Amino acid sequence: MTENYDVIIIGSGAGGGTLAYDLASSGKRILLLERGDFLPRELENWDAKPVFVDGRYITKDTWFDRDGKQFQPQVHYFVGGATKLYGAALYRLRPQDFGEIKHTDGISPAWPLSYDDFEPWYSAAERLYQVHGNAGEDPTEGPHSEPYPWPAVSHEPRLQQISDDLAAGGYRPFHAPCGIMLNEADRPRSICIRCATCDGYPCLVHAKADAEVIAVRPLLGRPNVTLLTGAEVRRLETDDSGRTVTGVVVSRDGNREVYRGDIVAISAGAANSAKILLNSATDKHPNGLANGSDQVGRNYMFHNCKAVAALSKERNDTVFQKTLGINDFYFATKDYEYPMGNIQMVGKSNAEAMRGEQPQLTWFAPEWGLDDAARHSVDWWLTTEDLPVPENRVTTDKDGNVHLTVTMTNNEEADRLYGELKKILNHTGMAAHHVFRKNFYMNMAIPLAGCAHQAGTCRFGTDPATSVLDTNCKAHELDNLYVVDTSFFPSIGAVNPALTAIANALRVGDHLRQRMA
Ligand SMILES: Cc1cc2nc3c(=O)[nH]c(=O)nc-3n(C[C@H](O)[C@H](O)[C@H](O)COP(=O)(O)OP(=O)(O)OC[C@H]3O[C@@H](n4cnc5c(N)ncnc54)[C@H](O)[C@@H]3O)c2cc1C
Ligand code: SF4
């Protein structure tokens, strides 16, 4: 193989897909390497059993925990990456998240750039991914240089009632920012039909603003963009100096192929990007590529989350539930000196997906079947920031497999947030004893496997001794290697990470355009 590309991008998710989209109009020759295929459009897309019970769209990959025990990670190898299944809650980090924040278990470190540096890219990301929201409602949100491109998705009656009850109780609920292509002013022409199978499901009608629909599909057929699916990058080769990536080694249809590009951008997801770099060790860089600092794979974060179903006597007939957010506990409060995190809604429970929770449901309401429980549940998602601890890390073994060692941080803050939710439920007619934790969103028995929000394994910074990437997300130690997925996060905040990955990809895209001009 001889062809030389201007840019090779590895991974087509939030980071890589968006970067490809951004660079395509430059006319540069781009190769997008994706290990998965297009996610099939099939009725199973919207069926809870195949999606949540059978894990139809989860990789068969095996990873290992700190004790060498195997588990199946909740990762998704498709064009569009994890965004094919995501809930499309597209939050900006708060301005304070870019600074240092004290937590019960340590410090969430400052980013080398500020909210103001990211703000224009957040606005551009919201435009591209058609984010619906009402700027100014969320009391912790930073300034917007432009309004959300679409009005917020409206609450259905039960959620509106909860929002009103919360406001009456002194809370400040807001409409959650959301990337679905719903046009409520013109429902007959709306691409999104507002259904109950969104968060955690692929969208059968391609109305979710995911990286495949928004970023990759519009590039198909462009003469300067080549997408190769089923192309798993195994390692990167360098020149003798070790400073330039000269070859991207791919396994495809059982064959070894090597591709060459002037610039290589990895965006395989935080764990897999670290895996590729660590598996690229040679005599020149025995600890792995770009890893003189020994930071590649370290500082793994994935949020300290809880999914909670609250059952009430009233029915909850909400179809699309992910419309409400509460950030009253995002920072320290007068009663607690540490941040607790974000509360939002998760996709509506349904009986099929709840099957694994049956014993607890029987305890709570023996007269109720699963259908009753699902009909009455209101479903919450609690996120507490976890810390970038060096010992929380991805390593690889001699066969190149991922090993994930994680000790959870900020459990006290997460438990406090759960306590605050229970108080909230009292204001909304759902007494605390009607609450149970639910696992089905993260269907796996091992919490480690719930790596939907993975980040941090190649953090950016100004000091090559303590970071892998510079502020343009270029590896300090290489001249032509970039990392543009959530690996670059020095800390993760307590809101969902995808919009920040998308905004950053647009920021890095701008830098690359200038570099290649
Ligand atoms: C069920 C679920 C719900 C979520 N909900 C939300 C939400 O509501 N809001 C939010 O902000 N975030 C959400 N997330 C997280 C969000 O999807 C991720 O943060 C985001 O997609 C990360 O972007 P990325 O570019 O780092 O990785 P990804 O989007 O995962 O992209 C990585 C890509 O690299 C490919 N790849 C991996 N290894 C290789 C290799 N060796 N060679 C070639 N290609 C490779 C993968 O197949 C994939 O396409 C959710 C995630 C899940 C799983
Ligand atoms: S709510 Fe809209 S975007 Fe989400 S799955 Fe349904 S149709 Fe698709």
Coordinates of C-alpha atoms and ligand atoms in Angstrom, one line a residue:
M1 CA 0.0 0.0 0.0
T2 CA 1.5 3.3 -1.0
E3 CA -1.2 6.0 -0.8
N4 CA -0.4 8.9 1.5
Y5 CA -3.2 10.9 3.2
D6 CA -3.0 14.4 4.6
V7 CA -4.8 13.2 7.8
I8 CA -5.6 9.8 9.1
I9 CA -8.3 9.7 11.8
I10 CA -8.7 6.6 14.0
G11 CA -12.3 6.2 15.3
S12 CA -15.4 7.8 14.0
G13 CA -17.2 8.8 17.3
A14 CA -17.8 12.1 18.9
G15 CA -14.2 13.2 18.6
G16 CA -13.0 11.5 15.4
G17 CA -16.3 11.8 13.4
T18 CA -16.6 15.4 14.2
L19 CA -12.9 16.1 13.3
A20 CA -13.4 14.4 10.0
Y21 CA -16.5 16.5 9.3
D22 CA -14.7 19.7 10.2
L23 CA -11.6 18.9 8.1
A24 CA -13.5 17.6 5.0
S25 CA -14.2 21.0 3.6
S26 CA -10.5 21.9 3.7
G27 CA -10.1 19.6 0.6
K28 CA -7.3 17.7 2.4
R29 CA -7.2 14.0 1.8
I30 CA -8.7 12.3 4.8
L31 CA -8.7 8.6 5.8
L32 CA -11.2 7.7 8.5
L33 CA -10.4 4.3 10.0
E34 CA -13.3 2.7 12.0
R35 CA -13.1 -0.7 13.6
G36 CA -16.8 -1.2 13.6
D37 CA -19.4 -1.2 10.8
F38 CA -22.5 0.9 10.3
L39 CA -25.0 0.1 13.0
P40 CA -27.8 -1.9 11.2
R41 CA -31.2 -0.3 11.0
E42 CA -33.5 -3.0 12.3
L43 CA -36.5 -3.2 14.6
E44 CA -34.2 -4.4 17.4
N45 CA -32.9 -0.8 17.5
W46 CA -36.0 0.1 19.5
D47 CA -36.6 -3.1 21.4
A48 CA -35.5 -3.2 25.1
K49 CA -34.7 -6.9 25.2
P50 CA -32.1 -7.1 22.5
V51 CA -30.7 -3.7 23.5
F52 CA -30.5 -4.0 27.3
V53 CA -31.0 -7.6 28.2
D54 CA -29.1 -9.3 25.3
G55 CA -26.5 -6.5 24.8
R56 CA -27.0 -6.7 21.0
Y57 CA -24.9 -3.6 20.3
I58 CA -22.2 -4.1 22.9
T59 CA -18.8 -5.3 21.8
K60 CA -17.8 -8.9 22.5
D61 CA -14.4 -7.6 23.5
T62 CA -13.0 -8.9 26.7
W63 CA -11.2 -6.6 29.1
F64 CA -9.7 -7.5 32.5
D65 CA -10.0 -5.9 36.0
R66 CA -7.2 -5.4 38.5
D67 CA -7.4 -9.0 39.6
G68 CA -7.2 -10.3 36.0
K69 CA -10.9 -11.2 36.0
Q70 CA -12.5 -10.9 32.6
F71 CA -15.5 -8.6 31.9
Q72 CA -17.3 -7.4 28.8
P73 CA -17.0 -3.6 28.6
Q74 CA -20.1 -1.5 27.7
V75 CA -18.5 -0.1 24.6
H76 CA -19.9 0.1 21.1
Y77 CA -17.9 -0.3 17.9
F78 CA -19.9 1.4 15.1
V79 CA -19.6 4.3 12.8
G80 CA -20.5 7.1 15.2
G81 CA -19.0 5.2 18.2
A82 CA -20.7 5.5 21.6
T83 CA -22.9 8.4 20.3
K84 CA -25.0 5.8 18.4
L85 CA -26.4 4.7 21.8
Y86 CA -26.0 7.9 23.8
G87 CA -28.8 9.8 25.5
A88 CA -27.8 13.0 23.6
A89 CA -27.7 15.1 26.8
L90 CA -25.3 17.7 25.5
Y91 CA -24.1 19.7 28.4
R92 CA -21.2 22.2 28.5
L93 CA -18.8 22.0 31.4
R94 CA -19.3 24.8 33.9
P95 CA -16.7 27.6 33.8
Q96 CA -15.5 26.5 37.3
D97 CA -14.9 23.0 36.0
F98 CA -12.0 24.5 34.0
G99 CA -10.4 25.6 37.3
E100 CA -9.3 23.6 40.3
I101 CA -12.1 22.2 42.6
K102 CA -11.7 20.6 46.0
H103 CA -13.5 17.3 46.6
T104 CA -13.8 15.0 49.5
D105 CA -11.2 12.7 48.0
G106 CA -8.8 15.3 46.6
I107 CA -8.4 17.9 43.9
S108 CA -10.0 18.1 40.5
P109 CA -7.2 19.8 38.6
A110 CA -7.4 22.9 36.5
W111 CA -7.5 22.7 32.7
P112 CA -4.7 24.5 30.8
L113 CA -7.5 26.4 28.9
S114 CA -10.5 28.3 30.3
Y115 CA -14.2 28.2 29.7
D116 CA -13.8 31.3 27.6
D117 CA -11.3 29.5 25.4
F118 CA -13.9 26.7 24.8
E119 CA -17.0 28.9 24.6
P120 CA -16.9 29.6 20.8
W121 CA -16.4 25.8 20.2
Y122 CA -19.2 24.9 22.4
S123 CA -21.5 27.3 20.4
A124 CA -20.2 25.7 17.2
A125 CA -20.8 22.2 18.6
E126 CA -24.3 23.1 19.6
R127 CA -25.1 24.4 16.2
L128 CA -23.7 21.3 14.5
Y129 CA -25.4 18.8 16.8
Q130 CA -28.6 20.8 16.8
V131 CA -28.8 21.1 20.6
H132 CA -32.2 22.0 22.0
G133 CA -32.1 24.1 25.2
N134 CA -33.0 27.4 27.0
A135 CA -29.8 29.3 27.9
G136 CA -30.1 31.0 31.2
E137 CA -32.3 28.5 33.0
D138 CA -29.6 26.4 34.4
P139 CA -28.2 28.4 37.3
T140 CA -24.7 27.0 37.0
E141 CA -24.2 27.3 33.3
G142 CA -21.6 29.6 31.8
P143 CA -22.3 32.5 29.4
H144 CA -23.4 31.6 25.9
S145 CA -22.2 33.8 23.0
E146 CA -25.3 32.7 21.1
P147 CA -28.5 31.1 22.1
Y148 CA -29.1 27.3 21.6
P149 CA -30.0 26.8 18.0
W150 CA -33.3 25.0 18.9
P151 CA -35.8 25.7 21.8
A152 CA -35.7 23.2 24.7
V153 CA -37.6 20.0 24.3
S154 CA -40.8 20.5 26.3
H155 CA -41.7 18.6 29.4
E156 CA -44.5 16.1 29.2
P157 CA -47.3 16.6 31.8
R158 CA -45.8 14.4 34.6
L159 CA -42.3 16.0 34.2
Q160 CA -43.9 19.5 34.0
Q161 CA -45.6 18.7 37.3
I162 CA -42.3 17.5 38.9
S163 CA -40.6 20.6 37.6
D164 CA -43.4 22.8 39.1
D165 CA -43.2 21.0 42.4
L166 CA -39.5 21.4 42.5
A167 CA -39.7 25.1 41.8
A168 CA -42.3 25.5 44.5
G169 CA -39.9 23.7 46.8
G170 CA -37.2 26.2 46.1
Y171 CA -35.2 24.2 43.6
R172 CA -34.1 25.5 40.2
P173 CA -35.0 22.9 37.7
F174 CA -34.2 23.5 34.0
H175 CA -34.8 22.0 30.6
A176 CA -31.9 19.7 29.9
P177 CA -29.9 20.4 26.7
C178 CA -30.6 17.7 24.2
G179 CA -29.4 16.7 20.7
I180 CA -32.5 15.2 19.1
M181 CA -33.9 16.5 15.8
L182 CA -37.3 17.2 17.2
N183 CA -39.3 20.1 15.7
E184 CA -42.1 20.6 18.1
A185 CA -43.5 23.6 16.1
D186 CA -44.0 21.4 13.1
R187 CA -44.4 17.8 14.3
P188 CA -45.6 16.4 10.9
R189 CA -42.2 17.4 9.4
S190 CA -40.1 16.6 12.5
I191 CA -37.5 13.9 11.8
C192 CA -37.7 12.9 15.5
I193 CA -41.0 11.3 16.5
R194 CA -40.4 11.7 20.2
C195 CA -40.3 8.1 21.3
A196 CA -39.5 6.2 24.5
T197 CA -36.6 4.3 23.1
C198 CA -33.9 6.9 22.8
D199 CA -31.5 7.0 25.8
G200 CA -29.3 3.9 25.4
Y201 CA -30.9 2.8 22.2
P202 CA -29.9 3.5 18.6
C203 CA -32.3 5.8 16.7
L204 CA -34.1 3.7 14.0
V205 CA -35.1 6.8 12.1
H206 CA -31.7 8.6 12.4
A207 CA -33.1 11.5 14.2
K208 CA -30.6 11.5 17.1
A209 CA -27.8 13.9 16.6
D210 CA -25.1 11.3 16.8
A211 CA -21.7 11.4 15.1
E212 CA -22.7 9.0 12.3
V213 CA -25.8 11.0 11.3
I214 CA -24.4 14.5 11.9
A215 CA -20.7 14.1 11.0
V216 CA -19.9 11.0 9.0
R217 CA -22.8 10.4 6.7
P218 CA -22.6 13.8 5.1
L219 CA -19.0 13.0 4.1
L220 CA -19.8 9.8 2.2
G221 CA -19.1 10.2 -1.5
R222 CA -16.8 13.2 -1.0
P223 CA -13.8 12.6 -3.2
N224 CA -11.3 13.7 -0.5
V225 CA -12.7 11.5 2.3
T226 CA -12.3 7.8 2.6
L227 CA -14.0 5.8 5.3
L228 CA -12.8 2.3 5.9
T229 CA -15.0 0.2 8.3
G230 CA -13.9 -3.0 9.9
A231 CA -10.5 -1.4 10.1
E232 CA -9.0 -2.0 13.6
V233 CA -5.9 0.0 14.3
R234 CA -3.4 -2.2 16.2
R235 CA -0.4 0.0 16.5
L236 CA 1.5 3.0 15.1
E237 CA 4.9 2.9 13.6
T238 CA 7.4 5.8 13.8
D239 CA 10.6 6.9 12.0
D240 CA 14.0 6.3 13.5
S241 CA 13.9 9.5 15.5
G242 CA 10.7 8.3 17.2
R243 CA 9.2 11.7 16.6
T244 CA 7.0 11.1 13.6
V245 CA 4.3 8.5 13.0
T246 CA 5.0 6.9 9.7
G247 CA 2.6 4.1 9.6
V248 CA -0.9 3.1 11.0
V249 CA -1.1 -0.6 11.2
V250 CA -4.6 -2.0 10.7
S251 CA -6.2 -5.4 10.9
R252 CA -8.9 -5.7 8.3
D253 CA -10.6 -8.8 7.1
G254 CA -7.9 -10.8 8.8
N255 CA -5.2 -9.0 6.8
R256 CA -2.5 -6.6 8.0
E257 CA -2.5 -3.3 6.2
V258 CA -0.4 -0.2 6.7
Y259 CA -1.6 3.3 6.0
R260 CA 0.4 6.5 5.8
G261 CA -0.6 10.1 6.6
D262 CA 1.2 13.4 7.3
I263 CA -1.0 13.8 10.4
V264 CA -2.5 11.0 12.6
A265 CA -5.3 11.8 15.0
I266 CA -6.4 9.0 17.4
S267 CA -9.9 9.0 18.6
A268 CA -10.7 5.5 19.6
G269 CA -12.3 6.2 22.9
A270 CA -10.3 6.8 26.1
A271 CA -9.4 3.2 26.9
N272 CA -8.7 2.1 23.3
S273 CA -6.7 5.2 22.4
A274 CA -4.4 4.4 25.4
K275 CA -4.3 0.8 24.3
I276 CA -3.1 1.8 20.8
L277 CA -0.4 4.0 22.2
L278 CA 0.8 1.4 24.8
N279 CA 0.8 -1.3 22.2
S280 CA 3.0 0.8 20.0
A281 CA 6.0 0.4 22.3
T282 CA 9.4 0.0 20.6
D283 CA 13.1 0.4 21.6
K284 CA 12.7 4.1 20.9
H285 CA 9.7 4.4 23.3
P286 CA 9.7 1.3 25.5
N287 CA 6.7 2.5 27.7
G288 CA 4.6 3.1 24.6
L289 CA 4.2 5.9 22.2
A290 CA 4.0 9.5 23.5
N291 CA 4.5 8.1 27.0
G292 CA 7.8 9.5 28.3
S293 CA 5.8 11.0 31.1
D294 CA 4.3 7.6 32.0
Q295 CA 0.8 9.3 31.9
V296 CA -0.7 7.3 29.0
G297 CA -3.5 5.2 30.3
R298 CA -3.5 6.9 33.7
N299 CA -6.1 9.2 35.3
Y300 CA -8.9 7.2 33.9
M301 CA -12.3 8.7 34.8
F302 CA -15.8 7.5 34.1
H303 CA -18.1 9.4 36.5
N304 CA -19.5 8.2 39.8
C305 CA -23.1 7.5 38.7
K306 CA -26.3 6.1 40.0
A307 CA -29.4 5.3 38.1
V308 CA -32.5 5.5 40.3
A309 CA -36.1 4.5 39.7
A310 CA -38.6 6.2 42.0
L311 CA -42.1 4.7 42.1
S312 CA -45.1 6.8 42.8
K313 CA -48.9 6.1 43.1
E314 CA -49.5 8.3 40.0
R315 CA -48.8 6.9 36.6
N316 CA -45.9 8.3 34.7
D317 CA -47.0 8.2 31.1
T318 CA -44.0 10.2 29.9
V319 CA -42.7 9.1 26.5
F320 CA -39.5 11.1 26.2
Q321 CA -38.3 11.7 29.8
K322 CA -34.9 13.2 29.4
T323 CA -36.1 16.8 29.5
L324 CA -35.3 17.9 33.1
G325 CA -32.1 18.7 34.9
I326 CA -31.2 19.9 38.4
N327 CA -27.8 21.5 39.2
D328 CA -28.6 22.9 42.7
F329 CA -26.0 20.5 44.1
Y330 CA -23.4 20.9 41.4
F331 CA -21.1 23.0 43.6
A332 CA -20.7 23.3 47.4
T333 CA -23.9 24.3 49.2
K334 CA -24.4 26.1 52.5
D335 CA -24.9 22.6 54.1
Y336 CA -22.0 20.8 52.5
E337 CA -18.6 22.2 51.6
Y338 CA -18.0 19.9 48.5
P339 CA -19.7 19.6 45.2
M340 CA -22.2 16.7 44.8
G341 CA -23.0 16.8 41.1
N342 CA -25.8 16.8 38.5
I343 CA -29.2 15.3 38.6
Q344 CA -31.0 14.5 35.3
M345 CA -33.5 12.1 33.9
V346 CA -32.7 8.9 32.2
G347 CA -34.8 7.0 29.6
K348 CA -38.1 5.8 30.8
S349 CA -38.1 2.4 32.5
N350 CA -40.0 -0.3 30.7
A351 CA -40.9 -3.8 32.0
E352 CA -38.6 -5.7 29.7
A353 CA -35.5 -3.8 30.8
M354 CA -36.6 -3.9 34.4
R355 CA -36.6 -7.7 34.6
G356 CA -33.3 -7.8 36.4
E357 CA -34.7 -5.7 39.2
Q358 CA -37.7 -8.0 39.8
P359 CA -36.8 -9.1 43.3
Q360 CA -36.7 -5.5 44.6
L361 CA -39.9 -4.6 42.9
T362 CA -41.7 -7.6 44.4
W363 CA -40.5 -6.4 47.8
F364 CA -41.7 -2.9 47.2
A365 CA -45.1 -3.6 45.7
P366 CA -46.0 -7.3 45.7
E367 CA -49.3 -6.6 44.0
W368 CA -47.5 -4.9 41.0
G369 CA -46.2 -6.7 38.0
L370 CA -43.3 -5.3 36.0
D371 CA -45.6 -3.4 33.7
D372 CA -47.2 -1.6 36.7
A373 CA -43.8 -0.7 38.1
A374 CA -42.5 0.6 34.8
R375 CA -45.7 2.6 34.3
H376 CA -45.3 4.3 37.7
S377 CA -41.6 4.9 37.8
V378 CA -39.8 8.2 37.3
D379 CA -36.2 7.5 36.4
W380 CA -33.2 9.6 37.5
W381 CA -29.6 9.7 36.7
L382 CA -27.1 11.1 39.3
T383 CA -23.6 12.1 38.3
T384 CA -20.8 13.0 40.7
E385 CA -17.4 14.0 39.4
D386 CA -14.7 11.3 39.9
L387 CA -11.1 12.3 40.2
P388 CA -8.1 11.7 37.8
V389 CA -6.1 9.4 40.1
P390 CA -2.9 8.2 38.5
E391 CA -3.5 4.6 39.8
N392 CA -6.8 4.5 38.0
R393 CA -5.5 3.3 34.7
V394 CA -5.5 1.4 31.5
T395 CA -2.6 -1.0 30.9
T396 CA -2.1 -3.7 28.3
D397 CA -0.7 -7.2 28.7
K398 CA 1.7 -9.0 26.3
D399 CA -1.2 -9.9 24.1
G400 CA -2.3 -6.3 23.9
N401 CA -5.5 -6.7 25.9
V402 CA -6.9 -3.9 28.0
H403 CA -6.6 -4.1 31.8
L404 CA -8.6 -1.6 33.8
T405 CA -7.7 -0.8 37.4
V406 CA -10.1 1.6 39.1
T407 CA -10.8 2.6 42.7
M408 CA -13.9 4.8 42.8
T409 CA -13.5 8.3 44.2
N410 CA -15.9 10.8 45.8
N411 CA -18.3 8.1 47.1
E412 CA -19.3 10.4 50.0
E413 CA -20.4 13.1 47.5
A414 CA -22.3 10.6 45.4
D415 CA -24.1 9.3 48.5
R416 CA -24.9 12.9 49.6
L417 CA -26.4 13.6 46.1
Y418 CA -28.5 10.5 46.5
G419 CA -29.7 11.8 49.8
E420 CA -30.6 15.1 48.2
L421 CA -32.6 13.2 45.5
K422 CA -34.6 11.5 48.3
K423 CA -35.5 14.9 49.7
I424 CA -36.5 16.1 46.2
L425 CA -38.7 13.1 45.9
N426 CA -40.6 14.2 49.0
H427 CA -41.4 17.4 47.2
T428 CA -42.7 15.6 44.2
G429 CA -44.9 13.0 45.8
M430 CA -42.5 10.1 45.6
A431 CA -41.6 9.1 49.2
A432 CA -38.1 8.0 49.8
H433 CA -38.9 4.4 50.6
H434 CA -40.4 4.1 47.1
V435 CA -36.9 4.4 45.6
F436 CA -34.5 1.8 44.5
R437 CA -31.4 1.8 42.5
K438 CA -31.6 0.3 39.1
N439 CA -28.8 -1.2 37.0
F440 CA -30.3 -1.9 33.7
Y441 CA -29.0 1.1 32.0
M442 CA -25.5 -0.2 32.9
N443 CA -26.6 -3.8 32.4
M444 CA -23.4 -5.4 33.5
A445 CA -22.8 -6.9 36.9
I446 CA -19.3 -5.3 37.2
P447 CA -19.6 -1.5 37.6
L448 CA -16.2 -1.2 35.9
A449 CA -17.9 -2.3 32.7
G450 CA -20.1 0.8 32.7
C451 CA -17.5 2.8 30.9
A452 CA -19.9 5.0 28.9
H453 CA -18.3 8.2 30.1
Q454 CA -14.6 7.1 30.0
A455 CA -12.1 9.9 29.8
G456 CA -8.7 11.2 30.9
T457 CA -6.1 8.6 29.7
C458 CA -4.0 11.1 27.6
R459 CA -4.6 14.4 29.4
F460 CA -3.6 17.7 27.8
G461 CA -1.4 20.3 29.6
T462 CA 1.5 22.6 29.3
D463 CA 4.1 20.4 31.1
P464 CA 5.3 17.3 29.2
A465 CA 6.3 15.8 32.5
T466 CA 2.8 15.5 33.7
S467 CA 0.7 15.4 30.5
V468 CA 0.6 13.5 27.3
L469 CA -0.7 16.2 24.9
D470 CA -0.1 19.9 24.5
T471 CA -3.0 22.4 24.4
N472 CA -3.6 21.6 20.7
C473 CA -4.0 18.0 21.7
K474 CA -0.7 17.1 19.9
A475 CA 1.5 14.6 21.7
H476 CA 4.3 16.5 23.3
E477 CA 6.8 13.9 22.1
L478 CA 5.7 13.6 18.5
D479 CA 5.4 16.1 15.7
N480 CA 2.4 14.7 13.8
L481 CA 0.3 12.7 16.4
Y482 CA -2.9 14.1 17.9
V483 CA -5.6 12.6 20.3
V484 CA -9.1 14.0 19.9
D485 CA -11.4 11.9 22.0
T486 CA -12.3 12.2 25.7
S487 CA -8.8 11.0 26.6
F488 CA -7.6 14.6 26.7
F489 CA -9.8 15.6 29.7
P490 CA -7.6 16.6 32.7
S491 CA -10.8 16.4 34.8
I492 CA -14.4 15.4 33.9
G493 CA -16.8 17.7 35.8
A494 CA -20.2 16.2 36.6
V495 CA -22.0 16.7 33.3
N496 CA -22.0 14.3 30.3
P497 CA -18.8 14.5 28.3
A498 CA -19.8 14.3 24.6
L499 CA -20.4 18.0 23.9
T500 CA -16.9 18.8 25.3
A501 CA -15.4 16.1 23.1
I502 CA -17.2 17.5 20.0
A503 CA -16.3 21.1 20.8
N504 CA -12.7 20.1 21.3
A505 CA -12.6 18.3 18.0
L506 CA -13.8 21.5 16.3
R507 CA -11.1 23.4 18.2
V508 CA -8.4 20.9 17.1
G509 CA -9.8 20.9 13.6
D510 CA -9.3 24.7 13.4
H511 CA -5.7 24.3 14.6
L512 CA -5.0 21.5 12.0
R513 CA -6.5 23.7 9.2
Q514 CA -4.0 26.4 10.1
R515 CA -1.2 23.9 10.4
M516 CA -1.9 22.5 6.9
A517 CA -2.7 25.8 5.2
Ligands
LIG1 C1 -25.4 4.2 26.5 C2 -24.6 5.5 26.5 C3 -25.3 6.7 26.8 C4 -24.6 7.9 26.8 N1 -25.2 9.1 27.0 C5 -24.6 10.3 26.9 C6 -25.3 11.5 27.0 O1 -26.5 11.5 27.1 N2 -24.5 12.6 26.9 C7 -23.2 12.6 26.7 O2 -22.6 13.7 26.6 N3 -22.5 11.5 26.6 C8 -23.2 10.3 26.7 N4 -22.5 9.1 26.5 C9 -21.0 9.2 26.4 C10 -20.6 9.6 25.0 O3 -21.2 8.8 24.0 C11 -19.1 9.6 24.9 O4 -18.6 10.4 25.9 C12 -18.6 10.0 23.5 O5 -19.1 9.3 22.5 C13 -17.0 9.8 23.5 O6 -16.5 10.2 22.3 P1 -15.1 9.6 21.8 O7 -14.8 10.2 20.5 O8 -14.2 9.7 23.0 O9 -15.4 8.0 21.7 P2 -16.4 7.2 20.9 O10 -17.6 8.1 20.5 O11 -16.7 5.9 21.6 O12 -15.7 6.8 19.5 C14 -14.6 5.9 19.5 C15 -14.6 5.2 18.1 O13 -13.4 4.6 17.9 C16 -13.6 3.3 17.3 N5 -12.4 2.5 17.7 C17 -12.1 1.9 18.9 N6 -10.9 1.3 18.8 C18 -10.5 1.4 17.5 C19 -9.4 0.9 16.8 N7 -8.4 0.2 17.4 N8 -9.3 1.2 15.5 C20 -10.3 1.9 14.8 N9 -11.4 2.4 15.5 C21 -11.5 2.1 16.8 C22 -14.9 2.8 18.0 O14 -15.5 1.8 17.3 C23 -15.7 4.1 18.0 O15 -16.4 4.3 16.8 C24 -23.2 7.9 26.5 C25 -22.5 6.7 26.2 C26 -23.2 5.5 26.2 C27 -22.5 4.2 25.8
SF4_2 S1 -36.7 10.3 20.6 FE1 -36.3 11.0 18.5 S2 -34.1 10.9 18.3 FE2 -34.6 9.7 20.1 S3 -34.8 7.6 19.3 FE3 -36.9 8.5 19.3 S4 -37.1 9.3 17.2 FE4 -34.9 8.9 17.5

